[in-house]
Each structure stands twice: as C-alpha cells, then as structure tokens.
Amino acid sequence: MPDKEKDEEPAADASASSSEKKEKKKKEKKVVEEVAEKKTHLGDTATIKRLMDDAAITALLDEDELDYDEDVSLSNVKLVVGFAGVGASLVSHAFPAPFPKNWWVLLYCCAWYFFCSGILQFMLSFMELETILLVQGKKVGGGDGDGGGGGGGKRGEGLNVASHFPRFQEVYTLAITPLPKGAMGLWSAPKFHAPNEPPKPTGEPSYVGGAFQQSWACNHYFDEEGYFDEDSFVDVRRRRRPRRAIARAARMPTDRRSTRARRRCA
C-alpha cells in the first residue's frame, strides 16, 4: 500500500504541474496581447479593415469568450486545388522530352493550371464574397446560452462571418448569416451583399437581406496616431446579447427568422 501511494503522488504532481503550466501560458499570452499595441496609417483602409477583422475573429474563436470552432473544410479544398494546379508545373519540368516534342504536355499542363485557377476564382467571386470566417455550429444540448459548446450531440447550423469596409469611408460593417450545410454548402447558403449606400454607424444590430449586421464608425476605435483600441471594439459585455441573438437566429426555421429578428431589433 505505501508503494502504491508513492506511485500516485508523482502522477498527481505531474498533472498539477501541467495545469499550472497551462495557466502560466495563458497569463503570458494575455500580457503579450496587452503590451503589443496595433498601429496603422489612418489612410490605409485595407489595414484598418484587417485589424478590425482580426479582432472580430479573435472574439469568435477565443475559448474565453464565444469559443466557436472554425470550419476549415472549404479551406482544405482550396489548398488541394491550389497544389494540384501548381503540380502541373512540376509535371511539365519533369517530363522526359525536350521542346518541341513535349508541346502537348505543356498544353495540357497550362490548361490544367488555368482550370484550377478558375475554380479558385469562382469560389472567391461567387461563394465567399466578403467572408472572413466560417465557423461550425455549437453542439445541441450543451450548457451555454449560444446553443451549447460542450458534450456530445449533433452540431447546429454554422455561421458565415463577413465584413464590409469600402475605400474612403469610415463605416465598418460586420454581418453574420447562417450556414446550414457547413462550409462545403456555402454556395447555397444565404449571402451578405454589401449595401449600395454606407449604413449608419448606429452600433445596434439589424436584420437586412437575410443577414444580421452591425456597423461602427472606425474613428471611435483609432486615435489620431493610428493606434487601434481593440479592447473596446471586442467588448464582450456590450455585444453579448446581439451575438446570442445572431446565433439563435441561425438555428431558427427560415419562416420564423425574419419575424423574430425584427422583434429583437425593435
């Protein structure tokens, strides 16, 4: 019995030390994030949009906040198609025949490359549009207010997160649409279409064209020197209710979605 207790003590110490290391890494990560200030040129709208996109993505994927899981299936398909197109160049170089005897190999390789490039361009132009993140749905039957994140069970509908920030404008729009069939069903899922006129930066969520969207004036989060106030932009307490409304609306039947959304936004 004493020997058994001695064996159990090192195991308990090892588990305790591993948990302490994880907590230490989390604290170090938070300290680094707080120290690293993000700065950009106020005339560089592309970088401003990227900073705000990254902040929104972090808030959705961070395990301390909403804790969504990214759906990378479509990204994997794009990687396979891209590598297949690039592989054509390897075939053309490795084919054991000099030019012009290998002209037909070069022709097929070029055609294959442009075919793969066309597939990627089609995905970008007609499927993704202004998408910045695709996430999987929460598991049904969990314990939190967004539909549950733990435990077994079938996943609910995913979310398609898109953003819009036109050049020479100051209004940043974040939109979320349901993703019923996951990332691979993006072609048939509802899309966010950018408005013709810049929306008013009310900071309140609205339901327009099948998408929950919210707009902010970017000058509220960048100072005169171009420093980005990320903490205020991703304030979880201020935006928790709109996010949960979006997550619940994504799981509603289509005929109930519009009515419930208008009531919530009213």
PDB file of C-alpha atoms in Angstrom:
ATOM      1  CA  MET A   1       0.000   0.000   0.000  1.00  0.00           C
ATOM      2  CA  PRO A   2       2.726   2.567   0.782  1.00  0.00           C
ATOM      3  CA  ASP A   3       4.385   1.830  -2.546  1.00  0.00           C
ATOM      4  CA  LYS A   4       1.102   2.400  -4.361  1.00  0.00           C
ATOM      5  CA  GLU A   5       0.625   5.751  -2.633  1.00  0.00           C
ATOM      6  CA  LYS A   6       4.146   6.732  -3.611  1.00  0.00           C
ATOM      7  CA  ASP A   7       3.355   5.949  -7.264  1.00  0.00           C
ATOM      8  CA  GLU A   8       0.156   8.015  -7.164  1.00  0.00           C
ATOM      9  CA  GLU A   9       1.888  11.062  -5.701  1.00  0.00           C
ATOM     10  CA  PRO A  10       4.194  11.693  -8.727  1.00  0.00           C
ATOM     11  CA  ALA A  11       1.225  11.323 -11.097  1.00  0.00           C
ATOM     12  CA  ALA A  12      -0.788  13.893  -9.136  1.00  0.00           C
ATOM     13  CA  ASP A  13       2.200  16.238  -9.045  1.00  0.00           C
ATOM     14  CA  ALA A  14       2.681  15.870 -12.813  1.00  0.00           C
ATOM     15  CA  SER A  15      -0.975  16.706 -13.558  1.00  0.00           C
ATOM     16  CA  ALA A  16      -0.860  19.682 -11.197  1.00  0.00           C
ATOM     17  CA  SER A  17       2.319  20.971 -12.803  1.00  0.00           C
ATOM     18  CA  SER A  18       0.848  20.603 -16.305  1.00  0.00           C
ATOM     19  CA  SER A  19      -2.251  22.589 -15.312  1.00  0.00           C
ATOM     20  CA  GLU A  20      -0.034  25.250 -13.742  1.00  0.00           C
ATOM     21  CA  LYS A  21       1.982  25.481 -16.960  1.00  0.00           C
ATOM     22  CA  LYS A  22      -1.195  25.951 -18.997  1.00  0.00           C
ATOM     23  CA  GLU A  23      -2.386  28.729 -16.699  1.00  0.00           C
ATOM     24  CA  LYS A  24       1.028  30.361 -16.887  1.00  0.00           C
ATOM     25  CA  LYS A  25       0.988  30.249 -20.688  1.00  0.00           C
ATOM     26  CA  LYS A  26      -2.486  31.824 -20.740  1.00  0.00           C
ATOM     27  CA  LYS A  27      -1.337  34.643 -18.470  1.00  0.00           C
ATOM     28  CA  GLU A  28       1.776  35.214 -20.588  1.00  0.00           C
ATOM     29  CA  LYS A  29      -0.332  35.279 -23.741  1.00  0.00           C
ATOM     30  CA  LYS A  30      -2.653  37.888 -22.234  1.00  0.00           C
ATOM     31  CA  VAL A  31       0.294  40.018 -21.124  1.00  0.00           C
ATOM     32  CA  VAL A  32       1.816  39.906 -24.624  1.00  0.00           C
ATOM     33  CA  GLU A  33      -1.529  40.849 -26.189  1.00  0.00           C
ATOM     34  CA  GLU A  34      -1.904  43.773 -23.799  1.00  0.00           C
ATOM     35  CA  VAL A  35       1.642  45.038 -24.430  1.00  0.00           C
ATOM     36  CA  ALA A  36       1.552  44.742 -28.226  1.00  0.00           C
ATOM     37  CA  GLU A  37      -0.280  47.824 -29.484  1.00  0.00           C
ATOM     38  CA  LYS A  38      -1.559  47.747 -33.027  1.00  0.00           C
ATOM     39  CA  LYS A  39      -0.936  50.799 -35.152  1.00  0.00           C
ATOM     40  CA  THR A  40      -1.650  51.700 -38.767  1.00  0.00           C
ATOM     41  CA  HIS A  41      -1.804  54.648 -41.097  1.00  0.00           C
ATOM     42  CA  LEU A  42      -5.251  56.221 -40.954  1.00  0.00           C
ATOM     43  CA  GLY A  43      -5.399  56.440 -44.728  1.00  0.00           C
ATOM     44  CA  ASP A  44      -4.704  52.723 -45.192  1.00  0.00           C
ATOM     45  CA  THR A  45      -8.268  51.370 -45.260  1.00  0.00           C
ATOM     46  CA  ALA A  46      -7.132  47.830 -46.115  1.00  0.00           C
ATOM     47  CA  THR A  47      -5.030  47.563 -42.944  1.00  0.00           C
ATOM     48  CA  ILE A  48      -7.772  49.149 -40.838  1.00  0.00           C
ATOM     49  CA  LYS A  49     -10.226  46.556 -42.122  1.00  0.00           C
ATOM     50  CA  ARG A  50      -7.766  43.732 -41.470  1.00  0.00           C
ATOM     51  CA  LEU A  51      -7.217  44.860 -37.864  1.00  0.00           C
ATOM     52  CA  MET A  52     -10.958  45.013 -37.196  1.00  0.00           C
ATOM     53  CA  ASP A  53     -11.498  41.676 -38.950  1.00  0.00           C
ATOM     54  CA  ASP A  54      -8.807  40.039 -36.818  1.00  0.00           C
ATOM     55  CA  ALA A  55     -10.401  41.445 -33.661  1.00  0.00           C
ATOM     56  CA  ALA A  56     -13.818  40.062 -34.619  1.00  0.00           C
ATOM     57  CA  ILE A  57     -12.323  36.651 -35.492  1.00  0.00           C
ATOM     58  CA  THR A  58     -10.445  36.535 -32.180  1.00  0.00           C
ATOM     59  CA  ALA A  59     -13.627  37.273 -30.243  1.00  0.00           C
ATOM     60  CA  LEU A  60     -15.475  34.446 -32.001  1.00  0.00           C
ATOM     61  CA  LEU A  61     -12.740  31.816 -31.679  1.00  0.00           C
ATOM     62  CA  ASP A  62     -11.320  32.712 -28.274  1.00  0.00           C
ATOM     63  CA  GLU A  63     -12.133  29.976 -25.763  1.00  0.00           C
ATOM     64  CA  ASP A  64     -12.536  32.598 -23.018  1.00  0.00           C
ATOM     65  CA  GLU A  65     -15.295  34.370 -24.966  1.00  0.00           C
ATOM     66  CA  LEU A  66     -17.596  32.737 -27.540  1.00  0.00           C
ATOM     67  CA  ASP A  67     -15.436  29.654 -28.201  1.00  0.00           C
ATOM     68  CA  TYR A  68     -16.582  28.777 -31.732  1.00  0.00           C
ATOM     69  CA  ASP A  69     -14.690  26.239 -33.831  1.00  0.00           C
ATOM     70  CA  GLU A  70     -13.507  27.319 -37.270  1.00  0.00           C
ATOM     71  CA  ASP A  71     -14.816  25.299 -40.214  1.00  0.00           C
ATOM     72  CA  VAL A  72     -11.740  24.686 -42.368  1.00  0.00           C
ATOM     73  CA  SER A  73     -13.211  22.165 -44.818  1.00  0.00           C
ATOM     74  CA  LEU A  74     -13.548  24.709 -47.641  1.00  0.00           C
ATOM     75  CA  SER A  75     -10.027  25.999 -46.974  1.00  0.00           C
ATOM     76  CA  ASN A  76      -8.716  22.443 -47.265  1.00  0.00           C
ATOM     77  CA  VAL A  77     -10.432  22.054 -50.644  1.00  0.00           C
ATOM     78  CA  LYS A  78      -8.842  25.310 -51.825  1.00  0.00           C
ATOM     79  CA  LEU A  79      -5.428  24.079 -50.713  1.00  0.00           C
ATOM     80  CA  VAL A  80      -5.875  20.807 -52.608  1.00  0.00           C
ATOM     81  CA  VAL A  81      -6.981  22.622 -55.765  1.00  0.00           C
ATOM     82  CA  GLY A  82      -4.093  25.091 -55.461  1.00  0.00           C
ATOM     83  CA  PHE A  83      -1.473  22.372 -55.001  1.00  0.00           C
ATOM     84  CA  ALA A  84      -2.979  20.431 -57.914  1.00  0.00           C
ATOM     85  CA  GLY A  85      -2.604  23.472 -60.169  1.00  0.00           C
ATOM     86  CA  VAL A  86       0.988  24.081 -59.077  1.00  0.00           C
ATOM     87  CA  GLY A  87       1.719  20.369 -59.544  1.00  0.00           C
ATOM     88  CA  ALA A  88       1.164  20.832 -63.276  1.00  0.00           C
ATOM     89  CA  SER A  89       4.362  22.885 -63.451  1.00  0.00           C
ATOM     90  CA  LEU A  90       6.305  20.019 -61.868  1.00  0.00           C
ATOM     91  CA  VAL A  91       4.961  17.631 -64.492  1.00  0.00           C
ATOM     92  CA  SER A  92       5.949  19.975 -67.316  1.00  0.00           C
ATOM     93  CA  HIS A  93       9.514  20.300 -65.973  1.00  0.00           C
ATOM     94  CA  ALA A  94       9.987  16.622 -65.170  1.00  0.00           C
ATOM     95  CA  PHE A  95       8.586  15.232 -68.423  1.00  0.00           C
ATOM     96  CA  PRO A  96      11.484  13.413 -70.161  1.00  0.00           C
ATOM     97  CA  ALA A  97      11.261  15.011 -73.598  1.00  0.00           C
ATOM     98  CA  PRO A  98      12.734  18.248 -74.998  1.00  0.00           C
ATOM     99  CA  PHE A  99      10.731  21.008 -76.672  1.00  0.00           C
ATOM    100  CA  PRO A 100       9.011  20.856 -79.173  1.00  0.00           C
ATOM    101  CA  LYS A 101       8.366  17.140 -78.660  1.00  0.00           C
ATOM    102  CA  ASN A 102       6.668  17.862 -75.344  1.00  0.00           C
ATOM    103  CA  TRP A 103       4.374  20.608 -76.663  1.00  0.00           C
ATOM    104  CA  TRP A 104       1.245  18.602 -75.936  1.00  0.00           C
ATOM    105  CA  VAL A 105       2.370  18.088 -72.298  1.00  0.00           C
ATOM    106  CA  LEU A 106       2.888  21.831 -71.899  1.00  0.00           C
ATOM    107  CA  LEU A 107      -0.529  22.478 -73.420  1.00  0.00           C
ATOM    108  CA  TYR A 108      -2.284  20.105 -71.032  1.00  0.00           C
ATOM    109  CA  CYS A 109      -0.372  21.455 -68.037  1.00  0.00           C
ATOM    110  CA  CYS A 110      -1.280  25.048 -68.897  1.00  0.00           C
ATOM    111  CA  ALA A 111      -4.916  24.098 -69.426  1.00  0.00           C
ATOM    112  CA  TRP A 112      -4.980  22.242 -66.092  1.00  0.00           C
ATOM    113  CA  TYR A 113      -3.403  25.215 -64.295  1.00  0.00           C
ATOM    114  CA  PHE A 114      -5.955  27.673 -65.685  1.00  0.00           C
ATOM    115  CA  PHE A 115      -8.752  25.241 -64.831  1.00  0.00           C
ATOM    116  CA  CYS A 116      -7.644  25.059 -61.183  1.00  0.00           C
ATOM    117  CA  SER A 117      -7.212  28.848 -61.079  1.00  0.00           C
ATOM    118  CA  GLY A 118     -10.738  29.228 -62.461  1.00  0.00           C
ATOM    119  CA  ILE A 119     -12.139  27.050 -59.673  1.00  0.00           C
ATOM    120  CA  LEU A 120     -10.408  29.162 -57.025  1.00  0.00           C
ATOM    121  CA  GLN A 121     -11.594  32.379 -58.662  1.00  0.00           C
ATOM    122  CA  PHE A 122     -15.168  31.045 -58.789  1.00  0.00           C
ATOM    123  CA  MET A 123     -15.051  30.242 -55.056  1.00  0.00           C
ATOM    124  CA  LEU A 124     -13.754  33.708 -54.268  1.00  0.00           C
ATOM    125  CA  SER A 125     -16.128  35.658 -56.526  1.00  0.00           C
ATOM    126  CA  PHE A 126     -19.404  33.755 -56.134  1.00  0.00           C
ATOM    127  CA  MET A 127     -19.142  31.753 -52.899  1.00  0.00           C
ATOM    128  CA  GLU A 128     -17.012  33.574 -50.343  1.00  0.00           C
ATOM    129  CA  LEU A 129     -17.616  37.179 -51.437  1.00  0.00           C
ATOM    130  CA  GLU A 130     -16.573  39.192 -48.345  1.00  0.00           C
ATOM    131  CA  THR A 131     -16.390  36.244 -45.961  1.00  0.00           C
ATOM    132  CA  ILE A 132     -13.674  36.483 -43.308  1.00  0.00           C
ATOM    133  CA  LEU A 133     -14.534  33.411 -41.205  1.00  0.00           C
ATOM    134  CA  LEU A 134     -16.642  30.239 -41.348  1.00  0.00           C
ATOM    135  CA  VAL A 135     -17.435  28.582 -38.028  1.00  0.00           C
ATOM    136  CA  GLN A 136     -19.098  25.341 -37.043  1.00  0.00           C
ATOM    137  CA  GLY A 137     -22.342  25.370 -35.110  1.00  0.00           C
ATOM    138  CA  LYS A 138     -22.486  24.767 -31.394  1.00  0.00           C
ATOM    139  CA  LYS A 139     -23.349  21.265 -30.274  1.00  0.00           C
ATOM    140  CA  VAL A 140     -27.032  20.953 -29.432  1.00  0.00           C
ATOM    141  CA  GLY A 141     -27.667  20.037 -25.826  1.00  0.00           C
ATOM    142  CA  GLY A 142     -24.779  21.960 -24.271  1.00  0.00           C
ATOM    143  CA  GLY A 143     -24.942  24.215 -21.308  1.00  0.00           C
ATOM    144  CA  ASP A 144     -24.314  27.774 -22.535  1.00  0.00           C
ATOM    145  CA  GLY A 145     -26.717  30.300 -23.965  1.00  0.00           C
ATOM    146  CA  ASP A 146     -25.473  30.076 -27.537  1.00  0.00           C
ATOM    147  CA  GLY A 147     -26.616  26.533 -28.035  1.00  0.00           C
ATOM    148  CA  GLY A 148     -24.031  24.652 -26.025  1.00  0.00           C
ATOM    149  CA  GLY A 149     -20.399  24.079 -26.713  1.00  0.00           C
ATOM    150  CA  GLY A 150     -19.611  21.002 -24.712  1.00  0.00           C
ATOM    151  CA  GLY A 151     -20.795  17.438 -24.554  1.00  0.00           C
ATOM    152  CA  GLY A 152     -21.808  15.152 -27.333  1.00  0.00           C
ATOM    153  CA  GLY A 153     -24.601  15.723 -29.758  1.00  0.00           C
ATOM    154  CA  LYS A 154     -25.331  16.976 -33.208  1.00  0.00           C
ATOM    155  CA  ARG A 155     -23.995  20.362 -34.189  1.00  0.00           C
ATOM    156  CA  GLY A 156     -26.366  23.154 -35.084  1.00  0.00           C
ATOM    157  CA  GLU A 157     -26.049  25.440 -38.074  1.00  0.00           C
ATOM    158  CA  GLY A 158     -22.726  27.130 -38.597  1.00  0.00           C
ATOM    159  CA  LEU A 159     -22.138  30.830 -39.143  1.00  0.00           C
ATOM    160  CA  ASN A 160     -20.729  32.765 -42.070  1.00  0.00           C
ATOM    161  CA  VAL A 161     -18.998  35.938 -40.879  1.00  0.00           C
ATOM    162  CA  ALA A 162     -18.457  38.684 -43.462  1.00  0.00           C
ATOM    163  CA  SER A 163     -17.304  42.281 -43.269  1.00  0.00           C
ATOM    164  CA  HIS A 164     -17.546  45.343 -45.463  1.00  0.00           C
ATOM    165  CA  PHE A 165     -15.373  48.447 -45.328  1.00  0.00           C
ATOM    166  CA  PRO A 166     -15.274  50.403 -48.612  1.00  0.00           C
ATOM    167  CA  ARG A 167     -12.440  52.717 -49.547  1.00  0.00           C
ATOM    168  CA  PHE A 168     -12.606  56.350 -48.460  1.00  0.00           C
ATOM    169  CA  GLN A 169     -15.360  55.522 -45.957  1.00  0.00           C
ATOM    170  CA  GLU A 170     -15.318  55.352 -42.171  1.00  0.00           C
ATOM    171  CA  VAL A 171     -18.145  52.859 -41.523  1.00  0.00           C
ATOM    172  CA  TYR A 172     -17.172  49.234 -40.836  1.00  0.00           C
ATOM    173  CA  THR A 173     -19.955  46.632 -41.175  1.00  0.00           C
ATOM    174  CA  LEU A 174     -19.866  43.130 -39.712  1.00  0.00           C
ATOM    175  CA  ALA A 175     -22.515  40.671 -40.937  1.00  0.00           C
ATOM    176  CA  ILE A 176     -23.374  37.109 -39.930  1.00  0.00           C
ATOM    177  CA  THR A 177     -25.510  34.704 -41.950  1.00  0.00           C
ATOM    178  CA  PRO A 178     -26.464  31.095 -41.174  1.00  0.00           C
ATOM    179  CA  LEU A 179     -24.502  28.233 -42.685  1.00  0.00           C
ATOM    180  CA  PRO A 180     -26.965  25.317 -42.718  1.00  0.00           C
ATOM    181  CA  LYS A 181     -24.774  22.785 -44.558  1.00  0.00           C
ATOM    182  CA  GLY A 182     -21.384  23.829 -43.267  1.00  0.00           C
ATOM    183  CA  ALA A 183     -18.546  25.396 -45.232  1.00  0.00           C
ATOM    184  CA  MET A 184     -18.943  22.938 -48.106  1.00  0.00           C
ATOM    185  CA  GLY A 185     -22.535  24.170 -48.586  1.00  0.00           C
ATOM    186  CA  LEU A 186     -21.529  27.819 -48.781  1.00  0.00           C
ATOM    187  CA  TRP A 187     -22.610  28.025 -52.430  1.00  0.00           C
ATOM    188  CA  SER A 188     -26.284  27.540 -51.443  1.00  0.00           C
ATOM    189  CA  ALA A 189     -26.203  29.382 -48.086  1.00  0.00           C
ATOM    190  CA  PRO A 190     -27.572  32.924 -47.611  1.00  0.00           C
ATOM    191  CA  LYS A 191     -25.044  35.602 -48.535  1.00  0.00           C
ATOM    192  CA  PHE A 192     -24.290  39.057 -47.221  1.00  0.00           C
ATOM    193  CA  HIS A 193     -24.428  41.629 -50.012  1.00  0.00           C
ATOM    194  CA  ALA A 194     -22.816  44.979 -49.363  1.00  0.00           C
ATOM    195  CA  PRO A 195     -25.265  47.903 -49.428  1.00  0.00           C
ATOM    196  CA  ASN A 196     -25.044  50.477 -52.192  1.00  0.00           C
ATOM    197  CA  GLU A 197     -25.002  53.311 -49.667  1.00  0.00           C
ATOM    198  CA  PRO A 198     -22.891  53.318 -46.481  1.00  0.00           C
ATOM    199  CA  PRO A 199     -25.043  52.268 -43.493  1.00  0.00           C
ATOM    200  CA  LYS A 200     -25.432  54.482 -40.460  1.00  0.00           C
ATOM    201  CA  PRO A 201     -22.984  53.547 -37.677  1.00  0.00           C
ATOM    202  CA  THR A 202     -25.660  53.072 -35.008  1.00  0.00           C
ATOM    203  CA  GLY A 203     -23.815  50.241 -33.237  1.00  0.00           C
ATOM    204  CA  GLU A 204     -27.090  48.322 -32.988  1.00  0.00           C
ATOM    205  CA  PRO A 205     -27.752  45.011 -34.795  1.00  0.00           C
ATOM    206  CA  SER A 206     -30.216  44.919 -37.672  1.00  0.00           C
ATOM    207  CA  TYR A 207     -31.633  42.245 -39.956  1.00  0.00           C
ATOM    208  CA  VAL A 208     -31.229  43.161 -43.625  1.00  0.00           C
ATOM    209  CA  GLY A 209     -31.469  40.847 -46.622  1.00  0.00           C
ATOM    210  CA  GLY A 210     -31.196  37.629 -44.632  1.00  0.00           C
ATOM    211  CA  ALA A 211     -28.145  38.762 -42.632  1.00  0.00           C
ATOM    212  CA  PHE A 212     -27.684  40.122 -39.144  1.00  0.00           C
ATOM    213  CA  GLN A 213     -25.374  43.075 -39.451  1.00  0.00           C
ATOM    214  CA  GLN A 214     -23.935  45.774 -37.269  1.00  0.00           C
ATOM    215  CA  SER A 215     -21.993  48.908 -38.238  1.00  0.00           C
ATOM    216  CA  TRP A 216     -19.454  51.025 -36.388  1.00  0.00           C
ATOM    217  CA  ALA A 217     -17.601  54.225 -37.170  1.00  0.00           C
ATOM    218  CA  CYS A 218     -13.924  53.262 -37.200  1.00  0.00           C
ATOM    219  CA  ASN A 219     -12.858  56.656 -35.835  1.00  0.00           C
ATOM    220  CA  HIS A 220     -14.251  55.524 -32.458  1.00  0.00           C
ATOM    221  CA  TYR A 221     -11.546  52.842 -32.223  1.00  0.00           C
ATOM    222  CA  PHE A 222      -8.500  54.567 -33.780  1.00  0.00           C
ATOM    223  CA  ASP A 223      -6.830  57.606 -32.257  1.00  0.00           C
ATOM    224  CA  GLU A 224      -5.078  60.427 -34.090  1.00  0.00           C
ATOM    225  CA  GLU A 225      -1.803  58.482 -34.286  1.00  0.00           C
ATOM    226  CA  GLY A 226      -3.470  55.350 -35.711  1.00  0.00           C
ATOM    227  CA  TYR A 227      -3.441  53.155 -32.587  1.00  0.00           C
ATOM    228  CA  PHE A 228      -6.253  50.593 -32.521  1.00  0.00           C
ATOM    229  CA  ASP A 229      -8.327  50.302 -29.333  1.00  0.00           C
ATOM    230  CA  GLU A 230      -9.080  46.604 -29.721  1.00  0.00           C
ATOM    231  CA  ASP A 231     -10.407  46.102 -26.193  1.00  0.00           C
ATOM    232  CA  SER A 232     -13.334  48.468 -26.662  1.00  0.00           C
ATOM    233  CA  PHE A 233     -14.133  47.014 -30.078  1.00  0.00           C
ATOM    234  CA  VAL A 234     -14.433  43.446 -28.795  1.00  0.00           C
ATOM    235  CA  ASP A 235     -16.119  44.337 -25.506  1.00  0.00           C
ATOM    236  CA  VAL A 236     -17.954  41.088 -24.780  1.00  0.00           C
ATOM    237  CA  ARG A 237     -20.318  42.508 -22.231  1.00  0.00           C
ATOM    238  CA  ARG A 238     -21.570  45.209 -24.573  1.00  0.00           C
ATOM    239  CA  ARG A 239     -22.060  42.878 -27.546  1.00  0.00           C
ATOM    240  CA  ARG A 240     -23.050  39.614 -25.865  1.00  0.00           C
ATOM    241  CA  ARG A 241     -26.785  39.984 -26.479  1.00  0.00           C
ATOM    242  CA  PRO A 242     -26.552  40.755 -30.239  1.00  0.00           C
ATOM    243  CA  ARG A 243     -24.187  37.811 -30.738  1.00  0.00           C
ATOM    244  CA  ARG A 244     -26.508  35.414 -28.962  1.00  0.00           C
ATOM    245  CA  ALA A 245     -29.423  36.742 -30.988  1.00  0.00           C
ATOM    246  CA  ILE A 246     -27.437  36.043 -34.151  1.00  0.00           C
ATOM    247  CA  ALA A 247     -26.511  32.548 -33.005  1.00  0.00           C
ATOM    248  CA  ARG A 248     -30.109  31.706 -32.085  1.00  0.00           C
ATOM    249  CA  ALA A 249     -31.459  33.141 -35.340  1.00  0.00           C
ATOM    250  CA  ALA A 250     -29.114  30.903 -37.315  1.00  0.00           C
ATOM    251  CA  ARG A 251     -30.860  27.876 -35.815  1.00  0.00           C
ATOM    252  CA  MET A 252     -34.406  29.111 -36.474  1.00  0.00           C
ATOM    253  CA  PRO A 253     -36.544  27.870 -39.343  1.00  0.00           C
ATOM    254  CA  THR A 254     -36.436  30.280 -42.265  1.00  0.00           C
ATOM    255  CA  ASP A 255     -40.055  31.392 -41.969  1.00  0.00           C
ATOM    256  CA  ARG A 256     -39.609  32.383 -38.303  1.00  0.00           C
ATOM    257  CA  ARG A 257     -36.264  34.082 -38.685  1.00  0.00           C
ATOM    258  CA  SER A 258     -37.442  37.386 -40.097  1.00  0.00           C
ATOM    259  CA  THR A 259     -40.276  37.976 -37.608  1.00  0.00           C
ATOM    260  CA  ARG A 260     -38.208  37.095 -34.527  1.00  0.00           C
ATOM    261  CA  ALA A 261     -35.317  39.253 -35.717  1.00  0.00           C
ATOM    262  CA  ARG A 262     -37.472  42.322 -36.224  1.00  0.00           C
ATOM    263  CA  ARG A 263     -38.912  41.965 -32.725  1.00  0.00           C
ATOM    264  CA  ARG A 264     -35.457  41.629 -31.189  1.00  0.00           C
ATOM    265  CA  CYS A 265     -34.042  44.611 -33.048  1.00  0.00           C
ATOM    266  CA  ALA A 266     -37.059  46.818 -32.433  1.00  0.00           C
TER     267      ALA A 266
END
